[in-house]
Amino acid sequence: MIHDVLVAGEALIDFIPERAGPLEDVAGFERRPGGAPANVAVALARLDDPPLFWTRVGDDPFGRYLERTLADYGLPTRFIERDGEAKTTVAFVTHDETGDREFTFYRDDTADTRLEPGQIDDQTLADCEWVHAGGVTLSSGSARTATLELLERAAAADCTISFDPNWRPELWPDEEAFASAVGDALVHVDVCFATSAELEALGASGESPTEIARAAIDGGAVHTVFVTRGSEGAAAVASDDAAWPTATVAHRGFAVDAVDTTGAGDAFVAGAIAALRDGRDLAAAVAFANAVAATATTARGAMAALPTRDAVDQLLEE
């Protein structure tokens, strides 16, 4: 089977708290698989479009659990690497009463920081139509070089490239280092998924999400920008260089009873990729992506809550 989407980046363990509150006040946690690119890959599989997934986990109990879990969700294990000399990353998640979350990472020289260039062969990229990556692997180790090398080669292979900066301040020395590394990635990127704050950190500015998205397009090679806004929905702008019609779109999202927002942004990314690959226009892609994200907040955990296409279609119909 030829897979025409490749997702690259970290897979890790999220420890989800038993209740809302600061990390120092929470006594119990539940282990869940996570990592933004891993969530995107699983979400695509749940939407009936399983991609290839390139990641690196430790040859430890957590890594073996992740490898088994990803396979159970239908992802091929061809590019899921085991590192015998490094541990799997873990992150502790804390929630406030609205479900919004923060992360505390344990990621010093862990397996996902040790991705190496050249691991994706030329034929795989030739078979791919779409490659997606995120910003966490740019933050440390050889994974930065490996991610940038993959994006450069994917661009040369005429893949559509999407990217999520996924700014986690704890993983960066400062905002300037983040902007510099992500800027190196964006020269190869066609589609960017980001918050307004992330785009502003990258130098874009404006009075509204659509203005910020336009500024991000005008300032670089990216032709389509999605601005995610949590419970307020999302906006998107596509320029004349996009493979879909030029448009400016805002969508207010869907009202649901949110239980856990972990992974909702990754669900949005997968929904947008799936919709654009289905040939939907930008407005329909934003609506579909918002429906995927909203549905993903109605249960606990990042992967466990990811919806099927039927569940998303049901919300859109309602």
mmCIF file of C-alpha atoms in Angstrom:
data_model
loop_
_atom_site.group_PDB
_atom_site.id
_atom_site.type_symbol
_atom_site.label_atom_id
_atom_site.label_comp_id
_atom_site.label_asym_id
_atom_site.label_seq_id
_atom_site.Cartn_x
_atom_site.Cartn_y
_atom_site.Cartn_z
ATOM 1 C CA MET A 1 0.000 0.000 0.000
ATOM 2 C CA ILE A 2 1.332 3.430 -0.971
ATOM 3 C CA HIS A 3 0.760 6.084 1.691
ATOM 4 C CA ASP A 4 0.688 9.577 0.217
ATOM 5 C CA VAL A 5 0.868 11.516 3.498
ATOM 6 C CA LEU A 6 3.897 11.564 5.799
ATOM 7 C CA VAL A 7 3.773 13.064 9.301
ATOM 8 C CA ALA A 8 7.048 13.631 11.154
ATOM 9 C CA GLY A 9 7.838 14.497 14.760
ATOM 10 C CA GLU A 10 7.596 13.540 18.383
ATOM 11 C CA ALA A 11 5.591 10.802 20.045
ATOM 12 C CA LEU A 12 5.529 10.981 23.827
ATOM 13 C CA ILE A 13 3.636 10.096 26.953
ATOM 14 C CA ASP A 14 1.146 12.596 28.382
ATOM 15 C CA PHE A 15 0.306 12.188 32.054
ATOM 16 C CA ILE A 16 -3.243 13.537 32.381
ATOM 17 C CA PRO A 17 -4.258 14.787 35.865
ATOM 18 C CA GLU A 18 -7.132 13.260 37.761
ATOM 19 C CA ARG A 19 -8.511 16.749 38.411
ATOM 20 C CA ALA A 20 -7.971 20.375 37.477
ATOM 21 C CA GLY A 21 -5.405 22.467 39.304
ATOM 22 C CA PRO A 22 -1.681 23.243 39.543
ATOM 23 C CA LEU A 23 0.745 20.390 39.058
ATOM 24 C CA GLU A 24 1.970 20.579 42.653
ATOM 25 C CA ASP A 25 -1.581 19.995 43.913
ATOM 26 C CA VAL A 26 -2.437 16.971 41.752
ATOM 27 C CA ALA A 27 -1.769 13.543 43.243
ATOM 28 C CA GLY A 28 -2.884 11.194 40.460
ATOM 29 C CA PHE A 29 -2.310 10.991 36.715
ATOM 30 C CA GLU A 30 -3.354 8.706 33.888
ATOM 31 C CA ARG A 31 -0.890 7.668 31.177
ATOM 32 C CA ARG A 32 -1.943 8.598 27.645
ATOM 33 C CA PRO A 33 -0.113 8.535 24.275
ATOM 34 C CA GLY A 34 0.576 11.995 22.872
ATOM 35 C CA GLY A 35 2.839 14.355 20.943
ATOM 36 C CA ALA A 36 1.389 16.796 18.423
ATOM 37 C CA PRO A 37 2.570 15.033 15.227
ATOM 38 C CA ALA A 38 1.552 11.654 16.666
ATOM 39 C CA ASN A 39 -1.909 13.063 17.386
ATOM 40 C CA VAL A 40 -2.151 14.428 13.834
ATOM 41 C CA ALA A 41 -1.131 11.076 12.375
ATOM 42 C CA VAL A 42 -3.667 9.152 14.471
ATOM 43 C CA ALA A 43 -6.386 11.714 13.717
ATOM 44 C CA LEU A 44 -5.792 11.228 9.993
ATOM 45 C CA ALA A 45 -6.041 7.480 10.470
ATOM 46 C CA ARG A 46 -9.322 7.937 12.354
ATOM 47 C CA LEU A 47 -10.551 10.005 9.395
ATOM 48 C CA ASP A 48 -9.841 7.030 7.096
ATOM 49 C CA ASP A 49 -6.552 8.369 5.675
ATOM 50 C CA PRO A 50 -3.731 6.653 7.624
ATOM 51 C CA PRO A 51 -0.375 8.313 6.934
ATOM 52 C CA LEU A 52 3.194 7.213 7.356
ATOM 53 C CA PHE A 53 4.580 8.469 10.656
ATOM 54 C CA TRP A 54 8.264 9.115 11.299
ATOM 55 C CA THR A 55 9.231 9.338 14.935
ATOM 56 C CA ARG A 56 11.770 8.005 17.432
ATOM 57 C CA VAL A 57 10.944 6.537 20.835
ATOM 58 C CA GLY A 58 13.038 4.951 23.535
ATOM 59 C CA ASP A 59 13.518 1.178 23.705
ATOM 60 C CA ASP A 60 11.786 1.308 27.075
ATOM 61 C CA PRO A 61 8.300 0.454 28.389
ATOM 62 C CA PHE A 62 6.861 3.822 27.328
ATOM 63 C CA GLY A 63 8.372 3.565 23.852
ATOM 64 C CA ARG A 64 7.093 0.042 23.343
ATOM 65 C CA TYR A 65 3.654 1.142 24.551
ATOM 66 C CA LEU A 66 3.644 4.019 22.052
ATOM 67 C CA GLU A 67 4.749 1.797 19.184
ATOM 68 C CA ARG A 68 2.008 -0.717 19.974
ATOM 69 C CA THR A 69 -0.613 2.015 20.385
ATOM 70 C CA LEU A 70 0.254 3.716 17.102
ATOM 71 C CA ALA A 71 0.048 0.364 15.304
ATOM 72 C CA ASP A 72 -3.323 -0.329 16.939
ATOM 73 C CA TYR A 73 -4.605 2.942 15.464
ATOM 74 C CA GLY A 74 -3.595 1.732 12.004
ATOM 75 C CA LEU A 75 -0.283 3.534 11.505
ATOM 76 C CA PRO A 76 2.494 1.652 9.689
ATOM 77 C CA THR A 77 5.527 1.060 11.930
ATOM 78 C CA ARG A 78 8.090 1.332 9.108
ATOM 79 C CA PHE A 79 9.422 4.706 10.264
ATOM 80 C CA ILE A 80 8.775 4.365 13.999
ATOM 81 C CA GLU A 81 12.356 4.069 15.266
ATOM 82 C CA ARG A 82 13.518 2.640 18.607
ATOM 83 C CA ASP A 83 16.484 4.255 20.362
ATOM 84 C CA GLY A 84 18.374 1.918 22.679
ATOM 85 C CA GLU A 85 20.361 4.756 24.260
ATOM 86 C CA ALA A 86 17.659 7.309 25.122
ATOM 87 C CA LYS A 87 14.391 7.403 27.018
ATOM 88 C CA THR A 88 10.945 8.305 25.712
ATOM 89 C CA THR A 89 9.789 11.857 26.406
ATOM 90 C CA VAL A 90 7.092 12.361 29.033
ATOM 91 C CA ALA A 91 4.966 15.443 29.679
ATOM 92 C CA PHE A 92 2.702 16.238 32.617
ATOM 93 C CA VAL A 93 -0.466 18.078 31.642
ATOM 94 C CA THR A 94 -2.347 20.443 33.942
ATOM 95 C CA HIS A 95 -5.866 21.743 33.356
ATOM 96 C CA ASP A 96 -7.817 24.719 34.590
ATOM 97 C CA GLU A 97 -11.588 24.517 35.158
ATOM 98 C CA THR A 98 -12.329 25.303 31.475
ATOM 99 C CA GLY A 99 -10.201 22.422 30.177
ATOM 100 C CA ASP A 100 -7.332 24.609 28.934
ATOM 101 C CA ARG A 101 -3.973 23.017 29.612
ATOM 102 C CA GLU A 102 -0.276 23.585 30.215
ATOM 103 C CA PHE A 103 2.629 21.148 29.844
ATOM 104 C CA THR A 104 5.685 20.296 31.916
ATOM 105 C CA PHE A 105 8.179 18.339 29.790
ATOM 106 C CA TYR A 106 10.866 15.832 30.746
ATOM 107 C CA ARG A 107 12.774 15.850 27.460
ATOM 108 C CA ASP A 108 16.533 16.236 27.989
ATOM 109 C CA ASP A 109 18.281 14.210 25.248
ATOM 110 C CA THR A 110 15.278 11.914 24.874
ATOM 111 C CA ALA A 111 14.676 9.754 21.817
ATOM 112 C CA ASP A 112 12.607 12.238 19.811
ATOM 113 C CA THR A 113 15.418 14.818 20.019
ATOM 114 C CA ARG A 114 17.707 12.289 18.296
ATOM 115 C CA LEU A 115 16.029 11.938 14.899
ATOM 116 C CA GLU A 116 18.728 11.777 12.219
ATOM 117 C CA PRO A 117 18.718 13.210 8.662
ATOM 118 C CA GLY A 118 18.345 10.889 5.706
ATOM 119 C CA GLN A 119 16.028 8.328 7.288
ATOM 120 C CA ILE A 120 13.188 8.927 4.801
ATOM 121 C CA ASP A 121 14.184 7.516 1.420
ATOM 122 C CA ASP A 122 13.685 9.290 -1.892
ATOM 123 C CA GLN A 123 11.040 6.855 -3.157
ATOM 124 C CA THR A 124 8.866 7.445 -0.084
ATOM 125 C CA LEU A 125 8.942 11.192 -0.700
ATOM 126 C CA ALA A 126 8.263 10.653 -4.401
ATOM 127 C CA ASP A 127 5.131 8.698 -3.443
ATOM 128 C CA CYS A 128 3.967 11.355 -0.950
ATOM 129 C CA GLU A 129 1.650 14.198 -1.873
ATOM 130 C CA TRP A 130 1.675 15.837 1.576
ATOM 131 C CA VAL A 131 4.246 16.121 4.382
ATOM 132 C CA HIS A 132 3.448 17.571 7.805
ATOM 133 C CA ALA A 133 5.838 18.462 10.637
ATOM 134 C CA GLY A 134 5.850 20.488 13.851
ATOM 135 C CA GLY A 135 8.087 22.875 15.711
ATOM 136 C CA VAL A 136 8.927 20.827 18.804
ATOM 137 C CA THR A 137 11.565 18.777 16.972
ATOM 138 C CA LEU A 138 13.280 22.035 16.002
ATOM 139 C CA SER A 139 13.948 22.892 19.647
ATOM 140 C CA SER A 140 16.913 20.615 20.398
ATOM 141 C CA GLY A 141 19.279 17.879 19.283
ATOM 142 C CA SER A 142 19.859 16.392 15.854
ATOM 143 C CA ALA A 143 16.075 16.409 15.348
ATOM 144 C CA ARG A 144 16.312 20.049 14.238
ATOM 145 C CA THR A 145 18.647 19.220 11.369
ATOM 146 C CA ALA A 146 16.616 16.100 10.538
ATOM 147 C CA THR A 147 13.341 18.028 10.374
ATOM 148 C CA LEU A 148 14.760 20.819 8.220
ATOM 149 C CA GLU A 149 16.408 18.279 5.900
ATOM 150 C CA LEU A 150 13.111 16.431 5.485
ATOM 151 C CA LEU A 151 11.208 19.619 4.649
ATOM 152 C CA GLU A 152 13.833 20.705 2.110
ATOM 153 C CA ARG A 153 13.767 17.320 0.366
ATOM 154 C CA ALA A 154 9.964 17.167 0.466
ATOM 155 C CA ALA A 155 9.782 20.587 -1.200
ATOM 156 C CA ALA A 156 12.196 19.390 -3.895
ATOM 157 C CA ALA A 157 9.900 16.376 -4.415
ATOM 158 C CA ASP A 158 6.914 18.732 -4.965
ATOM 159 C CA CYS A 159 5.064 17.593 -1.862
ATOM 160 C CA THR A 160 2.599 19.987 -0.251
ATOM 161 C CA ILE A 161 4.188 20.820 3.088
ATOM 162 C CA SER A 162 2.294 21.863 6.196
ATOM 163 C CA PHE A 163 3.753 22.958 9.510
ATOM 164 C CA ASP A 164 2.605 23.691 13.051
ATOM 165 C CA PRO A 165 5.044 25.880 15.053
ATOM 166 C CA ASN A 166 3.583 24.460 18.296
ATOM 167 C CA TRP A 167 5.403 26.921 20.507
ATOM 168 C CA ARG A 168 6.180 25.468 23.926
ATOM 169 C CA PRO A 169 8.220 28.186 25.728
ATOM 170 C CA GLU A 170 9.677 25.691 28.206
ATOM 171 C CA LEU A 171 11.537 23.991 25.338
ATOM 172 C CA TRP A 172 13.223 27.146 24.011
ATOM 173 C CA PRO A 173 15.823 29.508 25.517
ATOM 174 C CA ASP A 174 13.830 32.521 24.317
ATOM 175 C CA GLU A 175 11.338 33.746 21.712
ATOM 176 C CA GLU A 176 14.112 34.788 19.311
ATOM 177 C CA ALA A 177 15.519 31.257 19.151
ATOM 178 C CA PHE A 178 12.043 29.915 18.420
ATOM 179 C CA ALA A 179 11.431 32.469 15.656
ATOM 180 C CA SER A 180 14.800 31.803 14.048
ATOM 181 C CA ALA A 181 14.410 28.020 13.926
ATOM 182 C CA VAL A 182 10.808 28.153 12.718
ATOM 183 C CA GLY A 183 11.784 30.748 10.116
ATOM 184 C CA ASP A 184 14.290 28.249 8.708
ATOM 185 C CA ALA A 185 11.449 25.735 8.356
ATOM 186 C CA LEU A 186 8.886 28.099 6.865
ATOM 187 C CA VAL A 187 10.942 28.762 3.719
ATOM 188 C CA HIS A 188 9.875 25.248 2.637
ATOM 189 C CA VAL A 189 6.270 25.386 3.900
ATOM 190 C CA ASP A 190 3.039 25.840 1.922
ATOM 191 C CA VAL A 191 0.442 25.642 4.713
ATOM 192 C CA CYS A 192 0.934 26.915 8.265
ATOM 193 C CA PHE A 193 -1.279 26.167 11.274
ATOM 194 C CA ALA A 194 -0.702 28.557 14.180
ATOM 195 C CA THR A 195 -2.239 30.712 16.869
ATOM 196 C CA SER A 196 -2.203 34.495 16.610
ATOM 197 C CA ALA A 197 0.420 34.582 19.385
ATOM 198 C CA GLU A 198 2.681 32.210 17.466
ATOM 199 C CA LEU A 199 2.370 34.230 14.259
ATOM 200 C CA GLU A 200 3.116 37.436 16.160
ATOM 201 C CA ALA A 201 6.212 35.780 17.648
ATOM 202 C CA LEU A 202 7.249 35.030 14.071
ATOM 203 C CA GLY A 203 6.906 38.688 13.072
ATOM 204 C CA ALA A 204 3.361 38.933 11.687
ATOM 205 C CA SER A 205 0.961 41.540 13.052
ATOM 206 C CA GLY A 206 -2.591 42.756 12.498
ATOM 207 C CA GLU A 207 -5.819 43.826 14.159
ATOM 208 C CA SER A 208 -7.619 40.529 13.538
ATOM 209 C CA PRO A 209 -6.706 36.881 12.987
ATOM 210 C CA THR A 210 -7.244 37.207 9.239
ATOM 211 C CA GLU A 211 -5.027 40.297 9.084
ATOM 212 C CA ILE A 212 -2.304 38.458 10.991
ATOM 213 C CA ALA A 213 -2.647 35.507 8.603
ATOM 214 C CA ARG A 214 -2.335 37.819 5.597
ATOM 215 C CA ALA A 215 0.752 39.404 7.091
ATOM 216 C CA ALA A 216 2.301 35.961 7.586
ATOM 217 C CA ILE A 217 1.649 35.113 3.934
ATOM 218 C CA ASP A 218 3.042 38.430 2.707
ATOM 219 C CA GLY A 219 6.208 37.911 4.750
ATOM 220 C CA GLY A 220 7.268 34.520 3.399
ATOM 221 C CA ALA A 221 6.810 31.486 1.163
ATOM 222 C CA VAL A 222 3.660 30.176 2.869
ATOM 223 C CA HIS A 223 0.534 30.468 0.699
ATOM 224 C CA THR A 224 -2.140 29.353 3.207
ATOM 225 C CA VAL A 225 -2.373 30.175 6.907
ATOM 226 C CA PHE A 226 -4.873 28.759 9.387
ATOM 227 C CA VAL A 227 -5.202 30.694 12.648
ATOM 228 C CA THR A 228 -6.603 28.479 15.392
ATOM 229 C CA ARG A 229 -8.596 30.226 18.133
ATOM 230 C CA GLY A 230 -9.637 27.482 20.522
ATOM 231 C CA SER A 231 -13.315 27.614 21.456
ATOM 232 C CA GLU A 232 -13.750 30.680 19.231
ATOM 233 C CA GLY A 233 -13.113 28.678 16.063
ATOM 234 C CA ALA A 234 -10.553 29.527 13.415
ATOM 235 C CA ALA A 235 -9.718 31.780 10.494
ATOM 236 C CA ALA A 236 -7.808 31.065 7.303
ATOM 237 C CA VAL A 237 -6.349 32.939 4.350
ATOM 238 C CA ALA A 238 -5.125 31.480 1.043
ATOM 239 C CA SER A 239 -3.206 33.470 -1.559
ATOM 240 C CA ASP A 240 -3.133 33.138 -5.338
ATOM 241 C CA ASP A 241 -0.287 30.602 -5.041
ATOM 242 C CA ALA A 242 -2.469 28.039 -3.267
ATOM 243 C CA ALA A 243 -3.683 24.883 -4.987
ATOM 244 C CA TRP A 244 -7.220 25.775 -3.831
ATOM 245 C CA PRO A 245 -9.141 28.994 -4.581
ATOM 246 C CA THR A 246 -7.940 32.231 -3.010
ATOM 247 C CA ALA A 247 -10.087 33.013 0.023
ATOM 248 C CA THR A 248 -10.373 34.671 3.424
ATOM 249 C CA VAL A 249 -12.485 32.704 5.882
ATOM 250 C CA ALA A 250 -13.589 32.948 9.502
ATOM 251 C CA HIS A 251 -15.577 30.259 11.321
ATOM 252 C CA ARG A 252 -16.785 30.568 14.899
ATOM 253 C CA GLY A 253 -16.517 26.869 15.719
ATOM 254 C CA PHE A 254 -19.020 24.563 17.403
ATOM 255 C CA ALA A 255 -20.496 24.657 20.888
ATOM 256 C CA VAL A 256 -19.787 21.386 22.689
ATOM 257 C CA ASP A 257 -19.360 20.294 26.293
ATOM 258 C CA ALA A 258 -15.562 20.313 26.441
ATOM 259 C CA VAL A 259 -13.953 17.857 28.844
ATOM 260 C CA ASP A 260 -10.304 18.019 27.772
ATOM 261 C CA THR A 261 -8.754 20.266 25.119
ATOM 262 C CA THR A 262 -5.517 18.252 24.902
ATOM 263 C CA GLY A 263 -4.932 17.446 21.232
ATOM 264 C CA ALA A 264 -7.755 19.626 19.905
ATOM 265 C CA GLY A 265 -5.362 21.751 17.866
ATOM 266 C CA ASP A 266 -3.808 18.611 16.395
ATOM 267 C CA ALA A 267 -7.278 17.319 15.526
ATOM 268 C CA PHE A 268 -7.908 20.611 13.731
ATOM 269 C CA VAL A 269 -4.711 20.194 11.705
ATOM 270 C CA ALA A 270 -5.664 16.676 10.648
ATOM 271 C CA GLY A 271 -9.182 17.793 9.745
ATOM 272 C CA ALA A 272 -7.890 20.609 7.553
ATOM 273 C CA ILE A 273 -5.372 18.350 5.799
ATOM 274 C CA ALA A 274 -8.036 15.695 5.186
ATOM 275 C CA ALA A 275 -10.534 18.249 3.877
ATOM 276 C CA LEU A 276 -8.087 19.950 1.519
ATOM 277 C CA ARG A 277 -6.946 16.582 0.209
ATOM 278 C CA ASP A 278 -10.608 15.713 -0.380
ATOM 279 C CA GLY A 279 -10.835 18.749 -2.676
ATOM 280 C CA ARG A 280 -12.916 20.938 -0.360
ATOM 281 C CA ASP A 281 -12.546 24.694 -0.612
ATOM 282 C CA LEU A 282 -11.018 26.727 2.207
ATOM 283 C CA ALA A 283 -14.336 27.571 3.891
ATOM 284 C CA ALA A 284 -15.423 23.932 3.942
ATOM 285 C CA ALA A 285 -11.974 22.870 5.169
ATOM 286 C CA VAL A 286 -12.127 25.296 8.116
ATOM 287 C CA ALA A 287 -15.630 24.119 9.054
ATOM 288 C CA PHE A 288 -14.623 20.460 8.841
ATOM 289 C CA ALA A 289 -11.436 21.046 10.847
ATOM 290 C CA ASN A 290 -13.372 22.919 13.539
ATOM 291 C CA ALA A 291 -15.821 20.020 13.759
ATOM 292 C CA VAL A 292 -12.967 17.521 14.180
ATOM 293 C CA ALA A 293 -11.384 19.687 16.887
ATOM 294 C CA ALA A 294 -14.647 20.283 18.739
ATOM 295 C CA THR A 295 -15.525 16.593 18.792
ATOM 296 C CA ALA A 296 -12.043 15.775 20.090
ATOM 297 C CA THR A 297 -12.631 17.875 23.229
ATOM 298 C CA THR A 298 -15.630 15.848 24.398
ATOM 299 C CA ALA A 299 -13.562 13.035 25.971
ATOM 300 C CA ARG A 300 -10.320 12.796 27.948
ATOM 301 C CA GLY A 301 -6.931 12.262 26.346
ATOM 302 C CA ALA A 302 -5.456 13.373 23.048
ATOM 303 C CA MET A 303 -5.710 10.221 20.915
ATOM 304 C CA ALA A 304 -8.562 8.431 22.653
ATOM 305 C CA ALA A 305 -10.913 11.328 21.917
ATOM 306 C CA LEU A 306 -10.087 11.685 18.206
ATOM 307 C CA PRO A 307 -13.285 11.245 16.176
ATOM 308 C CA THR A 308 -14.220 9.149 13.185
ATOM 309 C CA ARG A 309 -15.388 10.782 9.981
ATOM 310 C CA ASP A 310 -18.967 9.711 10.756
ATOM 311 C CA ALA A 311 -18.875 11.524 14.117
ATOM 312 C CA VAL A 312 -17.575 14.685 12.470
ATOM 313 C CA ASP A 313 -20.210 14.542 9.711
ATOM 314 C CA GLN A 314 -22.893 14.158 12.393
ATOM 315 C CA LEU A 315 -21.769 17.338 14.155
ATOM 316 C CA LEU A 316 -21.691 19.217 10.847
ATOM 317 C CA GLU A 317 -25.239 18.084 10.078
ATOM 318 C CA GLU A 318 -26.473 19.184 13.515
#
